[in-house]
Short mmCIF file of C-alpha atoms in Angstrom, two decimals:
data_model
loop_
_atom_site.label_atom_id
_atom_site.label_comp_id
_atom_site.label_asym_id
_atom_site.label_seq_id
_atom_site.Cartn_x
_atom_site.Cartn_y
_atom_site.Cartn_z
CA UNK A 1 -18.88 -20.45 15.81
CA UNK A 2 -18.65 -22.95 18.58
CA UNK A 3 -17.55 -21.73 22.01
CA UNK A 4 -14.75 -24.28 21.95
CA UNK A 5 -13.28 -22.56 18.92
CA UNK A 6 -13.54 -19.15 20.55
CA UNK A 7 -11.72 -20.43 23.62
CA UNK A 8 -9.08 -22.05 21.52
CA UNK A 9 -8.42 -18.82 19.56
CA UNK A 10 -7.95 -16.95 22.85
CA UNK A 11 -5.61 -19.69 24.12
CA UNK A 12 -3.62 -19.76 20.87
CA UNK A 13 -3.27 -16.03 20.77
CA UNK A 14 -1.37 -16.09 24.03
CA UNK A 15 1.00 -18.77 22.69
CA UNK A 16 2.08 -16.24 20.00
CA UNK A 17 1.95 -18.68 17.10
CA UNK A 18 0.60 -17.94 13.61
CA UNK A 19 -2.72 -19.67 12.79
CA UNK A 20 -5.91 -18.99 10.90
CA UNK A 21 -9.59 -19.41 11.52
CA UNK A 22 -11.64 -20.89 8.62
CA UNK A 23 -15.33 -20.33 8.23
CA UNK A 24 -17.62 -22.09 5.81
CA UNK A 25 -20.11 -19.27 4.99
CA UNK A 26 -22.67 -21.68 3.49
CA UNK A 27 -23.19 -23.66 6.73
CA UNK A 28 -21.54 -21.61 9.47
CA UNK A 29 -18.95 -24.23 10.39
CA UNK A 30 -15.59 -23.03 11.47
CA UNK A 31 -12.30 -24.53 12.51
CA UNK A 32 -8.70 -23.55 13.33
CA UNK A 33 -6.08 -24.04 10.66
CA UNK A 34 -2.44 -24.64 11.39
CA UNK A 35 0.04 -25.34 8.63
CA UNK A 36 0.44 -29.06 7.98
CA UNK A 37 -2.54 -30.15 10.12
CA UNK A 38 -5.33 -32.10 8.34
CA UNK A 39 -8.51 -30.25 7.51
CA UNK A 40 -12.11 -31.45 8.08
CA UNK A 41 -14.56 -32.28 5.27
CA UNK A 42 -15.85 -28.75 5.24
CA UNK A 43 -12.55 -27.42 4.06
CA UNK A 44 -10.24 -30.23 2.72
CA UNK A 45 -11.17 -29.65 -0.95
CA UNK A 46 -9.74 -26.05 -0.69
CA UNK A 47 -6.47 -27.07 1.01
CA UNK A 48 -4.19 -25.43 -1.65
CA UNK A 49 -6.03 -22.17 -1.71
CA UNK A 50 -6.22 -21.99 2.07
CA UNK A 51 -2.46 -22.59 2.38
CA UNK A 52 -1.91 -19.90 -0.23
CA UNK A 53 -3.90 -17.33 1.68
CA UNK A 54 -2.22 -18.44 4.91
CA UNK A 55 1.28 -18.00 3.51
CA UNK A 56 0.43 -14.56 2.19
CA UNK A 57 -1.29 -13.71 5.52
CA UNK A 58 -4.23 -12.67 3.41
CA UNK A 59 -7.75 -12.43 4.92
CA UNK A 60 -10.84 -12.88 2.77
CA UNK A 61 -13.27 -15.15 0.98
CA UNK A 62 -11.33 -17.50 -1.26
CA UNK A 63 -12.28 -16.76 -4.91
CA UNK A 64 -15.27 -18.76 -6.19
CA UNK A 65 -15.86 -20.45 -2.80
CA UNK A 66 -17.78 -19.93 0.43
CA UNK A 67 -14.62 -20.35 2.54
CA UNK A 68 -13.54 -17.32 4.60
CA UNK A 69 -10.04 -17.22 6.12
CA UNK A 70 -8.93 -14.90 8.89
CA UNK A 71 -5.25 -14.95 9.81
CA UNK A 72 -3.90 -14.52 13.31
CA UNK A 73 -0.40 -13.20 12.75
CA UNK A 74 2.47 -13.68 15.16
CA UNK A 75 2.80 -10.52 17.18
CA UNK A 76 6.00 -8.45 16.94
CA UNK A 77 8.18 -8.61 20.00
CA UNK A 78 9.35 -5.33 21.43
CA UNK A 79 12.22 -5.11 23.94
CA UNK A 80 12.45 -1.89 25.86
CA UNK A 81 15.67 -1.22 27.75
CA UNK A 82 15.11 1.19 30.60
CA UNK A 83 12.06 1.26 32.90
CA UNK A 84 12.10 5.09 32.93
CA UNK A 85 9.36 7.77 32.91
CA UNK A 86 9.04 7.70 29.10
CA UNK A 87 8.62 3.94 29.27
CA UNK A 88 5.42 4.35 31.36
CA UNK A 89 3.88 6.49 28.66
CA UNK A 90 5.18 4.20 25.91
CA UNK A 91 3.54 1.16 27.53
CA UNK A 92 0.30 3.04 27.80
CA UNK A 93 0.26 3.92 24.02
CA UNK A 94 1.69 0.62 22.76
CA UNK A 95 -0.82 -1.65 24.43
CA UNK A 96 -3.48 -0.99 21.70
CA UNK A 97 -1.26 -2.63 19.04
CA UNK A 98 -0.31 -6.21 18.37
CA UNK A 99 3.05 -6.12 20.20
CA UNK A 100 4.44 -8.27 22.96
CA UNK A 101 6.47 -6.19 25.36
CA UNK A 102 9.45 -7.00 27.56
CA UNK A 103 11.14 -4.39 29.70
CA UNK A 104 14.76 -4.87 30.74
CA UNK A 105 16.38 -2.73 33.41
CA UNK A 106 18.94 -3.83 36.01
CA UNK A 107 17.98 -1.00 38.35
CA UNK A 108 15.48 -2.35 40.87
CA UNK A 109 14.06 0.98 41.98
CA UNK A 110 12.76 1.50 38.46
CA UNK A 111 11.19 -1.85 37.84
CA UNK A 112 8.63 -2.03 40.55
CA UNK A 113 5.34 -3.64 39.75
CA UNK A 114 3.52 -0.51 40.80
CA UNK A 115 5.02 1.35 37.87
CA UNK A 116 4.41 -1.35 35.35
CA UNK A 117 1.40 -3.60 35.81
CA UNK A 118 0.95 -6.77 33.78
CA UNK A 119 4.12 -6.24 31.79
CA UNK A 120 7.00 -8.73 31.63
CA UNK A 121 10.00 -7.16 33.28
CA UNK A 122 13.49 -8.65 33.48
CA UNK A 123 15.46 -7.12 36.27
CA UNK A 124 18.91 -7.88 34.96
CA UNK A 125 21.65 -6.45 32.84
CA UNK A 126 20.70 -6.55 29.10
CA UNK A 127 23.35 -9.07 28.00
CA UNK A 128 22.26 -11.51 30.65
CA UNK A 129 18.54 -10.85 30.11
CA UNK A 130 18.81 -11.21 26.34
CA UNK A 131 20.55 -14.61 26.69
CA UNK A 132 17.16 -15.92 27.93
CA UNK A 133 15.17 -14.76 24.90
CA UNK A 134 15.31 -16.34 21.46
CA UNK A 135 15.46 -13.23 19.27
CA UNK A 136 15.26 -12.81 15.50
CA UNK A 137 14.25 -10.28 12.81
CA UNK A 138 10.69 -10.17 14.17
CA UNK A 139 12.01 -8.18 17.14
CA UNK A 140 12.26 -4.49 17.81
CA UNK A 141 14.56 -2.80 20.34
CA UNK A 142 13.99 0.52 22.06
CA UNK A 143 16.71 1.71 24.36
CA UNK A 144 15.78 4.56 26.77
CA UNK A 145 18.42 4.72 29.47
CA UNK A 146 20.98 6.72 27.39
CA UNK A 147 23.53 5.07 29.68
CA UNK A 148 26.10 3.30 27.51
CA UNK A 149 26.73 0.52 30.03
CA UNK A 150 23.05 -0.44 29.89
CA UNK A 151 22.05 0.49 26.34
CA UNK A 152 25.14 -0.60 24.36
CA UNK A 153 25.07 -4.37 25.10
CA UNK A 154 21.45 -4.41 23.96
CA UNK A 155 22.22 -2.42 20.77
CA UNK A 156 25.08 -4.89 20.06
CA UNK A 157 22.72 -7.83 20.50
CA UNK A 158 20.02 -6.29 18.27
CA UNK A 159 22.40 -5.47 15.45
CA UNK A 160 23.90 -8.99 15.53
CA UNK A 161 20.47 -10.60 15.57
CA UNK A 162 19.09 -8.38 12.80
CA UNK A 163 16.15 -6.78 14.69
CA UNK A 164 13.89 -5.04 12.09
CA UNK A 165 13.75 -1.92 14.22
CA UNK A 166 16.31 -0.43 16.61
CA UNK A 167 15.79 2.96 18.16
CA UNK A 168 17.97 4.67 20.76
CA UNK A 169 17.12 7.59 22.93
CA UNK A 170 19.64 10.33 23.38
CA UNK A 171 20.70 13.72 21.97
CA UNK A 172 22.50 14.02 18.62
CA UNK A 173 25.74 14.29 20.59
CA UNK A 174 25.02 11.21 22.59
CA UNK A 175 24.13 9.37 19.42
CA UNK A 176 27.35 10.41 17.71
CA UNK A 177 29.33 9.02 20.59
CA UNK A 178 27.25 5.88 20.52
CA UNK A 179 27.93 5.40 16.81
CA UNK A 180 31.69 5.79 17.51
CA UNK A 181 31.55 3.07 20.15
CA UNK A 182 29.63 0.68 17.84
CA UNK A 183 32.16 1.28 15.07
CA UNK A 184 34.91 0.43 17.50
CA UNK A 185 32.99 -2.74 18.38
CA UNK A 186 33.24 -3.75 14.74
CA UNK A 187 29.88 -2.78 13.21
CA UNK A 188 29.87 -1.27 9.74
CA UNK A 189 28.24 2.04 8.71
CA UNK A 190 25.18 0.40 7.16
CA UNK A 191 24.45 -1.44 10.41
CA UNK A 192 25.07 1.63 12.55
CA UNK A 193 22.92 3.81 10.31
CA UNK A 194 20.05 1.36 10.63
CA UNK A 195 19.66 2.53 14.18
CA UNK A 196 16.98 5.20 14.58
CA UNK A 197 18.85 7.72 16.71
CA UNK A 198 17.82 10.09 18.13
CA UNK A 199 14.74 7.84 18.39
CA UNK A 200 11.26 8.85 17.17
CA UNK A 201 9.75 10.92 14.43
CA UNK A 202 10.09 14.69 14.54
CA UNK A 203 7.09 15.77 16.61
CA UNK A 204 8.57 18.89 18.13
CA UNK A 205 7.88 18.08 21.73
CA UNK A 206 10.15 17.27 24.65
CA UNK A 207 7.86 16.00 27.35
CA UNK A 208 7.76 12.30 28.22
CA UNK A 209 4.36 11.56 26.62
CA UNK A 210 5.37 13.44 23.44
CA UNK A 211 8.58 11.48 23.15
CA UNK A 212 6.66 8.23 23.80
CA UNK A 213 4.17 9.14 21.09
CA UNK A 214 6.93 9.96 18.57
CA UNK A 215 8.55 6.53 19.32
CA UNK A 216 5.27 4.61 18.86
CA UNK A 217 4.58 6.37 15.56
CA UNK A 218 8.01 5.38 14.26
CA UNK A 219 7.73 1.85 15.51
CA UNK A 220 4.28 1.32 13.97
CA UNK A 221 5.38 2.82 10.72
CA UNK A 222 8.46 0.54 10.50
CA UNK A 223 6.40 -2.49 11.50
CA UNK A 224 3.84 -1.79 8.70
CA UNK A 225 6.69 -1.55 6.26
CA UNK A 226 7.92 -5.05 7.00
CA UNK A 227 4.43 -6.55 6.99
CA UNK A 228 3.89 -5.03 3.53
CA UNK A 229 7.21 -6.42 2.36
CA UNK A 230 6.25 -9.92 3.53
CA UNK A 231 3.08 -9.69 1.46
CA UNK A 232 4.72 -8.66 -1.79
CA UNK B 1 -1.51 -4.38 13.79
CA UNK B 2 -4.30 -3.52 16.20
CA UNK B 3 -4.84 -5.63 19.27
CA UNK B 4 -8.62 -5.00 19.38
CA UNK B 5 -9.79 -8.41 18.13
CA UNK B 6 -8.03 -10.09 21.04
CA UNK B 7 -9.88 -7.85 23.51
CA UNK B 8 -13.17 -8.49 21.62
CA UNK B 9 -12.88 -12.31 21.76
CA UNK B 10 -12.01 -12.22 25.44
CA UNK B 11 -15.01 -10.05 26.08
CA UNK B 12 -17.28 -12.39 24.07
CA UNK B 13 -16.07 -15.25 26.25
CA UNK B 14 -16.79 -13.37 29.50
CA UNK B 15 -20.28 -12.43 28.29
CA UNK B 16 -20.98 -16.10 27.53
CA UNK B 17 -19.68 -17.15 30.94
CA UNK B 18 -22.14 -14.71 32.50
CA UNK B 19 -24.91 -16.59 30.55
CA UNK B 20 -25.48 -14.00 27.80
CA UNK B 21 -26.07 -14.90 24.14
CA UNK B 22 -23.40 -13.44 21.88
CA UNK B 23 -23.19 -12.87 18.11
CA UNK B 24 -19.92 -12.33 16.29
CA UNK B 25 -19.95 -10.02 13.30
CA UNK B 26 -17.05 -10.15 10.77
CA UNK B 27 -16.39 -8.06 7.68
CA UNK B 28 -15.88 -10.78 5.02
CA UNK B 29 -15.72 -8.71 1.85
CA UNK B 30 -15.40 -5.09 0.76
CA UNK B 31 -15.73 -3.41 -2.61
CA UNK B 32 -14.43 0.07 -3.36
CA UNK B 33 -13.55 2.25 -0.40
CA UNK B 34 -14.83 1.10 2.95
CA UNK B 35 -13.63 2.20 6.37
CA UNK B 36 -12.96 -1.18 7.96
CA UNK B 37 -10.80 -3.77 6.36
CA UNK B 38 -11.74 -7.46 5.83
CA UNK B 39 -11.49 -9.28 9.14
CA UNK B 40 -12.75 -6.38 11.27
CA UNK B 41 -14.98 -7.62 14.04
CA UNK B 42 -17.72 -6.63 16.42
CA UNK B 43 -19.56 -8.61 19.07
CA UNK B 44 -23.13 -7.98 20.17
CA UNK B 45 -24.99 -9.44 23.14
CA UNK B 46 -28.70 -10.06 23.59
CA UNK B 47 -29.10 -6.72 25.44
CA UNK B 48 -27.66 -4.81 22.53
CA UNK B 49 -24.34 -4.23 24.22
CA UNK B 50 -21.50 -4.21 21.65
CA UNK B 51 -17.72 -3.97 21.30
CA UNK B 52 -15.56 -3.52 18.26
CA UNK B 53 -16.50 -2.17 14.88
CA UNK B 54 -17.32 -3.25 11.31
CA UNK B 55 -17.42 0.21 9.71
CA UNK B 56 -16.69 3.80 10.65
CA UNK B 57 -20.06 3.93 12.31
CA UNK B 58 -22.16 3.89 9.18
CA UNK B 59 -23.82 0.52 9.52
CA UNK B 60 -23.15 -0.41 13.15
CA UNK B 61 -26.73 0.23 14.31
CA UNK B 62 -28.09 -1.99 11.53
CA UNK B 63 -25.63 -4.82 12.28
CA UNK B 64 -26.46 -4.66 15.94
CA UNK B 65 -30.19 -5.05 15.17
CA UNK B 66 -29.51 -7.90 12.80
CA UNK B 67 -27.45 -9.62 15.55
CA UNK B 68 -30.22 -9.24 18.07
CA UNK B 69 -32.73 -10.63 15.54
CA UNK B 70 -30.43 -13.56 14.91
CA UNK B 71 -30.46 -14.39 18.62
CA UNK B 72 -34.24 -14.46 18.62
CA UNK B 73 -34.41 -16.54 15.44
CA UNK B 74 -33.61 -20.20 15.01
CA UNK B 75 -30.77 -19.52 12.61
CA UNK B 76 -27.19 -19.50 13.75
CA UNK B 77 -25.67 -17.37 10.99
CA UNK B 78 -26.52 -14.85 8.30
CA UNK B 79 -24.74 -12.85 5.58
CA UNK B 80 -25.62 -9.15 5.28
CA UNK B 81 -24.67 -6.95 2.36
CA UNK B 82 -24.48 -3.12 2.43
CA UNK B 83 -24.38 -1.00 -0.68
CA UNK B 84 -23.73 2.63 -1.59
CA UNK B 85 -25.76 5.15 0.49
CA UNK B 86 -28.70 6.85 -1.09
CA UNK B 87 -27.95 10.37 0.11
CA UNK B 88 -31.60 11.45 -0.15
CA UNK B 89 -32.85 8.79 2.21
CA UNK B 90 -32.36 8.32 5.87
CA UNK B 91 -31.36 4.69 5.23
CA UNK B 92 -28.43 2.65 6.23
CA UNK B 93 -25.53 2.77 3.86
CA UNK B 94 -21.88 3.58 3.48
CA UNK B 95 -21.28 7.28 3.05
CA UNK B 96 -17.86 6.55 1.59
CA UNK B 97 -19.38 4.99 -1.45
CA UNK B 98 -18.09 1.52 -0.75
CA UNK B 99 -19.90 -1.78 -0.42
CA UNK B 100 -19.37 -4.50 2.10
CA UNK B 101 -20.53 -7.89 3.33
CA UNK B 102 -20.70 -8.78 6.98
CA UNK B 103 -21.12 -12.36 8.29
CA UNK B 104 -22.91 -12.63 11.66
CA UNK B 105 -22.80 -15.89 13.65
CA UNK B 106 -24.04 -16.95 17.09
CA UNK B 107 -21.40 -18.28 19.48
CA UNK B 108 -22.87 -21.71 20.19
CA UNK B 109 -22.54 -23.47 23.49
#
């Protein structure tokens, strides 16, 4: 692989787009594939097969050829509302996975850089902050403030924009009240029941790192479910 | 799902910037059960330093040696195949009973 390709992969990864890297195993040549862009002589004869693998996000050697394709999948975007103690542990665990994180919290004393290094933080109310982000079903929302005036607008936004995962922190009682408010806001039972609340899998712990772990497990599990669906 | 390949490629780039020769190893095919999926990667530098993984530890040492040999040789790439472990021999193999192919390639300046 040429160093230019390596540098381009690193650059492209940060632009969050889907692409693939092709390698001709018989001569070692490799190049970056983007849908619709012309291929070089090494690969142009296999255009259809390459596009097929790309669309299925499948990695491997294309049958009967010496062409290897490795897909770089668009990362899932995770919006965390609330820059609280649990969030610090959550960030620590989540960074090993292919997620792009944004933290939203209007409370300045929580969102200091000292608490969250190298993480995108929007220090505004969720409805204002979410106006600036183009969201879709590739997004996940985790609300951690259990304060309705901060969490609710974000939950409304996530339900309307069909986030694939929505999880909300709070006791069963808090969640019941939350569901009532969402119902009053016009959401149906199916939409409201799609919210994971209380958030996280049953791990049996109450400390901040344990809650963070239970949230990450649930998020990863739900993310794997959708990536399996998109393959079938 | 994992972010490790991103970290690996950035590390490869930083090794090259500090004038080290680097080989990229990629799992290109697996048969039967094997611990790492196709696309798993590892980088190796001329000193034998490595990052990432191509198996659960079964064949890493062998791949690292192959990568260091590749740096010394005139070739820029090589395909290595690993088969089922012979349990009676202290040889390299996959304890899980799988087979795999690894493509190793130099990062060329």
